[in-house]
Amino acid sequence: MSDDEDPLKKVLVDKNKIDRQQLADGINGIIGVDKETGEPAPLPEYHEMNNKQQFVAQLLARRASVALDLLSPEGLGITSAEAENVLPISESTVKNYGSIGFIQNDSEQGGYFIPAYAIEQAIDFIRAENGDE
């Protein structure tokens, strides 16, 4: 059987591929990416969200920054200590937020991050009125 005939070829995907338009539309007006540093840059709408939504927005902005090659893939995630520095929450609260179903924690990714397959779910979360799943 040649590679072209192999039915399993249909199920091959790139688990890190993201829908750039979806991500851009999802965070537009909420949080941007600083073109010099690649760091998340909160916009006015961001400040109207609750802390949990802000945490998720920070992670989505980091995902965009990596896609734009402004941060290395190892900078995709954020540690509890880093999150505590950019959000008005404690490390234990960050760990609590890290248990949101679509967030993963991996030291190779830099800490808490949103995997490519969960971007839509994360966008829905930050766009929800009350910020609950």
PDB file of N, CA, C and O in Angstrom, residues 63-103:
ATOM      1  N   ARG A  63      -0.745  33.117  23.132  1.00  0.00           N
ATOM      2  CA  ARG A  63      -0.884  32.194  21.997  1.00  0.00           C
ATOM      3  C   ARG A  63      -0.702  32.987  20.698  1.00  0.00           C
ATOM      4  O   ARG A  63       0.000  32.554  19.788  1.00  0.00           O
ATOM      5  N   ALA A  64      -1.311  34.172  20.605  1.00  0.00           N
ATOM      6  CA  ALA A  64      -1.172  35.022  19.420  1.00  0.00           C
ATOM      7  C   ALA A  64       0.276  35.484  19.259  1.00  0.00           C
ATOM      8  O   ALA A  64       0.808  35.501  18.139  1.00  0.00           O
ATOM      9  N   SER A  65       0.912  35.825  20.343  1.00  0.00           N
ATOM     10  CA  SER A  65       2.286  36.301  20.311  1.00  0.00           C
ATOM     11  C   SER A  65       3.239  35.229  19.783  1.00  0.00           C
ATOM     12  O   SER A  65       4.154  35.528  19.008  1.00  0.00           O
ATOM     13  N   VAL A  66       3.022  33.990  20.188  1.00  0.00           N
ATOM     14  CA  VAL A  66       3.843  32.879  19.679  1.00  0.00           C
ATOM     15  C   VAL A  66       3.574  32.692  18.180  1.00  0.00           C
ATOM     16  O   VAL A  66       4.505  32.517  17.389  1.00  0.00           O
ATOM     17  N   ALA A  67       2.301  32.779  17.775  1.00  0.00           N
ATOM     18  CA  ALA A  67       1.950  32.623  16.360  1.00  0.00           C
ATOM     19  C   ALA A  67       2.584  33.721  15.508  1.00  0.00           C
ATOM     20  O   ALA A  67       2.914  33.498  14.340  1.00  0.00           O
ATOM     21  N   LEU A  68       2.776  34.891  16.094  1.00  0.00           N
ATOM     22  CA  LEU A  68       3.396  36.016  15.389  1.00  0.00           C
ATOM     23  C   LEU A  68       4.924  35.996  15.489  1.00  0.00           C
ATOM     24  O   LEU A  68       5.594  36.918  15.033  1.00  0.00           O
ATOM     25  N   ASP A  69       5.467  34.956  16.117  1.00  0.00           N
ATOM     26  CA  ASP A  69       6.911  34.804  16.320  1.00  0.00           C
ATOM     27  C   ASP A  69       7.512  35.925  17.159  1.00  0.00           C
ATOM     28  O   ASP A  69       8.679  36.286  17.008  1.00  0.00           O
ATOM     29  N   LEU A  70       6.707  36.497  18.058  1.00  0.00           N
ATOM     30  CA  LEU A  70       7.208  37.516  18.978  1.00  0.00           C
ATOM     31  C   LEU A  70       7.653  36.893  20.295  1.00  0.00           C
ATOM     32  O   LEU A  70       8.435  37.482  21.026  1.00  0.00           O
ATOM     33  N   LEU A  71       7.115  35.723  20.608  1.00  0.00           N
ATOM     34  CA  LEU A  71       7.546  34.930  21.767  1.00  0.00           C
ATOM     35  C   LEU A  71       7.916  33.549  21.264  1.00  0.00           C
ATOM     36  O   LEU A  71       7.303  33.042  20.321  1.00  0.00           O
ATOM     37  N   SER A  72       8.865  32.925  21.926  1.00  0.00           N
ATOM     38  CA  SER A  72       9.239  31.558  21.556  1.00  0.00           C
ATOM     39  C   SER A  72       8.146  30.603  22.032  1.00  0.00           C
ATOM     40  O   SER A  72       7.389  30.927  22.951  1.00  0.00           O
ATOM     41  N   PRO A  73       8.050  29.425  21.434  1.00  0.00           N
ATOM     42  CA  PRO A  73       7.042  28.452  21.874  1.00  0.00           C
ATOM     43  C   PRO A  73       7.151  28.116  23.371  1.00  0.00           C
ATOM     44  O   PRO A  73       6.151  27.818  24.013  1.00  0.00           O
ATOM     45  N   GLU A  74       8.348  28.228  23.934  1.00  0.00           N
ATOM     46  CA  GLU A  74       8.523  27.971  25.363  1.00  0.00           C
ATOM     47  C   GLU A  74       7.892  29.089  26.201  1.00  0.00           C
ATOM     48  O   GLU A  74       7.694  28.938  27.396  1.00  0.00           O
ATOM     49  N   GLY A  75       7.598  30.224  25.575  1.00  0.00           N
ATOM     50  CA  GLY A  75       6.971  31.345  26.262  1.00  0.00           C
ATOM     51  C   GLY A  75       5.456  31.360  26.129  1.00  0.00           C
ATOM     52  O   GLY A  75       4.809  32.325  26.527  1.00  0.00           O
ATOM     53  N   LEU A  76       4.905  30.289  25.587  1.00  0.00           N
ATOM     54  CA  LEU A  76       3.459  30.202  25.385  1.00  0.00           C
ATOM     55  C   LEU A  76       2.699  30.288  26.694  1.00  0.00           C
ATOM     56  O   LEU A  76       1.688  30.963  26.800  1.00  0.00           O
ATOM     57  N   GLY A  77       3.213  29.608  27.710  1.00  0.00           N
ATOM     58  CA  GLY A  77       2.514  29.553  28.986  1.00  0.00           C
ATOM     59  C   GLY A  77       2.944  30.639  29.944  1.00  0.00           C
ATOM     60  O   GLY A  77       3.850  31.423  29.679  1.00  0.00           O
ATOM     61  N   ILE A  78       2.266  30.646  31.079  1.00  0.00           N
ATOM     62  CA  ILE A  78       2.563  31.614  32.134  1.00  0.00           C
ATOM     63  C   ILE A  78       2.567  30.871  33.471  1.00  0.00           C
ATOM     64  O   ILE A  78       1.699  30.037  33.720  1.00  0.00           O
ATOM     65  N   THR A  79       3.565  31.137  34.284  1.00  0.00           N
ATOM     66  CA  THR A  79       3.628  30.492  35.597  1.00  0.00           C
ATOM     67  C   THR A  79       2.692  31.210  36.568  1.00  0.00           C
ATOM     68  O   THR A  79       2.242  32.336  36.303  1.00  0.00           O
ATOM     69  N   SER A  80       2.441  30.587  37.703  1.00  0.00           N
ATOM     70  CA  SER A  80       1.596  31.207  38.727  1.00  0.00           C
ATOM     71  C   SER A  80       2.195  32.531  39.181  1.00  0.00           C
ATOM     72  O   SER A  80       1.481  33.522  39.332  1.00  0.00           O
ATOM     73  N   ALA A  81       3.502  32.567  39.363  1.00  0.00           N
ATOM     74  CA  ALA A  81       4.166  33.794  39.818  1.00  0.00           C
ATOM     75  C   ALA A  81       4.057  34.897  38.773  1.00  0.00           C
ATOM     76  O   ALA A  81       3.807  36.057  39.106  1.00  0.00           O
ATOM     77  N   GLU A  82       4.234  34.543  37.497  1.00  0.00           N
ATOM     78  CA  GLU A  82       4.110  35.541  36.432  1.00  0.00           C
ATOM     79  C   GLU A  82       2.680  36.074  36.362  1.00  0.00           C
ATOM     80  O   GLU A  82       2.473  37.279  36.192  1.00  0.00           O
ATOM     81  N   ALA A  83       1.710  35.200  36.486  1.00  0.00           N
ATOM     82  CA  ALA A  83       0.299  35.616  36.443  1.00  0.00           C
ATOM     83  C   ALA A  83      -0.016  36.539  37.605  1.00  0.00           C
ATOM     84  O   ALA A  83      -0.737  37.525  37.453  1.00  0.00           O
ATOM     85  N   GLU A  84       0.557  36.250  38.760  1.00  0.00           N
ATOM     86  CA  GLU A  84       0.336  37.081  39.946  1.00  0.00           C
ATOM     87  C   GLU A  84       0.870  38.500  39.722  1.00  0.00           C
ATOM     88  O   GLU A  84       0.335  39.469  40.253  1.00  0.00           O
ATOM     89  N   ASN A  85       1.913  38.617  38.886  1.00  0.00           N
ATOM     90  CA  ASN A  85       2.491  39.931  38.591  1.00  0.00           C
ATOM     91  C   ASN A  85       1.647  40.762  37.630  1.00  0.00           C
ATOM     92  O   ASN A  85       1.734  41.984  37.637  1.00  0.00           O
ATOM     93  N   VAL A  86       0.854  40.112  36.773  1.00  0.00           N
ATOM     94  CA  VAL A  86       0.074  40.860  35.779  1.00  0.00           C
ATOM     95  C   VAL A  86      -1.416  40.915  36.097  1.00  0.00           C
ATOM     96  O   VAL A  86      -2.152  41.628  35.445  1.00  0.00           O
ATOM     97  N   LEU A  87      -1.834  40.168  37.106  1.00  0.00           N
ATOM     98  CA  LEU A  87      -3.247  40.152  37.509  1.00  0.00           C
ATOM     99  C   LEU A  87      -3.346  40.404  39.008  1.00  0.00           C
ATOM    100  O   LEU A  87      -2.448  40.013  39.757  1.00  0.00           O
ATOM    101  N   PRO A  88      -4.441  41.006  39.452  1.00  0.00           N
ATOM    102  CA  PRO A  88      -4.589  41.263  40.892  1.00  0.00           C
ATOM    103  C   PRO A  88      -5.096  40.025  41.642  1.00  0.00           C
ATOM    104  O   PRO A  88      -6.129  40.062  42.299  1.00  0.00           O
ATOM    105  N   ILE A  89      -4.355  38.912  41.507  1.00  0.00           N
ATOM    106  CA  ILE A  89      -4.761  37.659  42.150  1.00  0.00           C
ATOM    107  C   ILE A  89      -3.552  36.978  42.772  1.00  0.00           C
ATOM    108  O   ILE A  89      -2.413  37.271  42.415  1.00  0.00           O
ATOM    109  N   SER A  90      -3.814  36.055  43.677  1.00  0.00           N
ATOM    110  CA  SER A  90      -2.740  35.330  44.345  1.00  0.00           C
ATOM    111  C   SER A  90      -2.330  34.099  43.529  1.00  0.00           C
ATOM    112  O   SER A  90      -3.058  33.661  42.641  1.00  0.00           O
ATOM    113  N   GLU A  91      -1.177  33.538  43.873  1.00  0.00           N
ATOM    114  CA  GLU A  91      -0.712  32.322  43.195  1.00  0.00           C
ATOM    115  C   GLU A  91      -1.706  31.190  43.361  1.00  0.00           C
ATOM    116  O   GLU A  91      -1.933  30.423  42.435  1.00  0.00           O
ATOM    117  N   SER A  92      -2.316  31.068  44.543  1.00  0.00           N
ATOM    118  CA  SER A  92      -3.273  29.979  44.763  1.00  0.00           C
ATOM    119  C   SER A  92      -4.512  30.167  43.887  1.00  0.00           C
ATOM    120  O   SER A  92      -5.081  29.193  43.395  1.00  0.00           O
ATOM    121  N   THR A  93      -4.907  31.417  43.644  1.00  0.00           N
ATOM    122  CA  THR A  93      -6.038  31.680  42.751  1.00  0.00           C
ATOM    123  C   THR A  93      -5.670  31.304  41.323  1.00  0.00           C
ATOM    124  O   THR A  93      -6.481  30.731  40.595  1.00  0.00           O
ATOM    125  N   VAL A  94      -4.439  31.599  40.923  1.00  0.00           N
ATOM    126  CA  VAL A  94      -3.979  31.221  39.589  1.00  0.00           C
ATOM    127  C   VAL A  94      -4.058  29.710  39.439  1.00  0.00           C
ATOM    128  O   VAL A  94      -4.536  29.206  38.421  1.00  0.00           O
ATOM    129  N   LYS A  95      -3.613  28.980  40.447  1.00  0.00           N
ATOM    130  CA  LYS A  95      -3.671  27.519  40.390  1.00  0.00           C
ATOM    131  C   LYS A  95      -5.119  27.052  40.271  1.00  0.00           C
ATOM    132  O   LYS A  95      -5.416  26.103  39.558  1.00  0.00           O
ATOM    133  N   ASN A  96      -6.027  27.744  40.943  1.00  0.00           N
ATOM    134  CA  ASN A  96      -7.447  27.428  40.834  1.00  0.00           C
ATOM    135  C   ASN A  96      -7.930  27.675  39.401  1.00  0.00           C
ATOM    136  O   ASN A  96      -8.630  26.850  38.822  1.00  0.00           O
ATOM    137  N   TYR A  97      -7.559  28.812  38.827  1.00  0.00           N
ATOM    138  CA  TYR A  97      -7.948  29.128  37.457  1.00  0.00           C
ATOM    139  C   TYR A  97      -7.350  28.122  36.470  1.00  0.00           C
ATOM    140  O   TYR A  97      -7.926  27.838  35.434  1.00  0.00           O
ATOM    141  N   GLY A  98      -6.200  27.590  36.809  1.00  0.00           N
ATOM    142  CA  GLY A  98      -5.547  26.603  35.960  1.00  0.00           C
ATOM    143  C   GLY A  98      -6.325  25.312  35.845  1.00  0.00           C
ATOM    144  O   GLY A  98      -6.050  24.492  34.980  1.00  0.00           O
ATOM    145  N   SER A  99      -7.329  25.149  36.695  1.00  0.00           N
ATOM    146  CA  SER A  99      -8.146  23.940  36.634  1.00  0.00           C
ATOM    147  C   SER A  99      -9.339  24.103  35.692  1.00  0.00           C
ATOM    148  O   SER A  99     -10.130  23.179  35.537  1.00  0.00           O
ATOM    149  N   ILE A 100      -9.484  25.268  35.048  1.00  0.00           N
ATOM    150  CA  ILE A 100     -10.520  25.441  34.027  1.00  0.00           C
ATOM    151  C   ILE A 100     -10.267  24.374  32.966  1.00  0.00           C
ATOM    152  O   ILE A 100      -9.125  24.180  32.535  1.00  0.00           O
ATOM    153  N   GLY A 101     -11.299  23.705  32.553  1.00  0.00           N
ATOM    154  CA  GLY A 101     -11.189  22.529  31.688  1.00  0.00           C
ATOM    155  C   GLY A 101     -10.317  22.640  30.454  1.00  0.00           C
ATOM    156  O   GLY A 101      -9.664  21.678  30.071  1.00  0.00           O
ATOM    157  N   PHE A 102     -10.265  23.788  29.812  1.00  0.00           N
ATOM    158  CA  PHE A 102      -9.501  23.909  28.574  1.00  0.00           C
ATOM    159  C   PHE A 102      -8.077  24.409  28.778  1.00  0.00           C
ATOM    160  O   PHE A 102      -7.325  24.565  27.821  1.00  0.00           O
ATOM    161  N   ILE A 103      -7.682  24.676  30.020  1.00  0.00           N
ATOM    162  CA  ILE A 103      -6.316  25.150  30.293  1.00  0.00           C
ATOM    163  C   ILE A 103      -5.445  23.970  30.693  1.00  0.00           C
ATOM    164  O   ILE A 103      -5.866  23.107  31.454  1.00  0.00           O
TER     165      ILE A 103
END
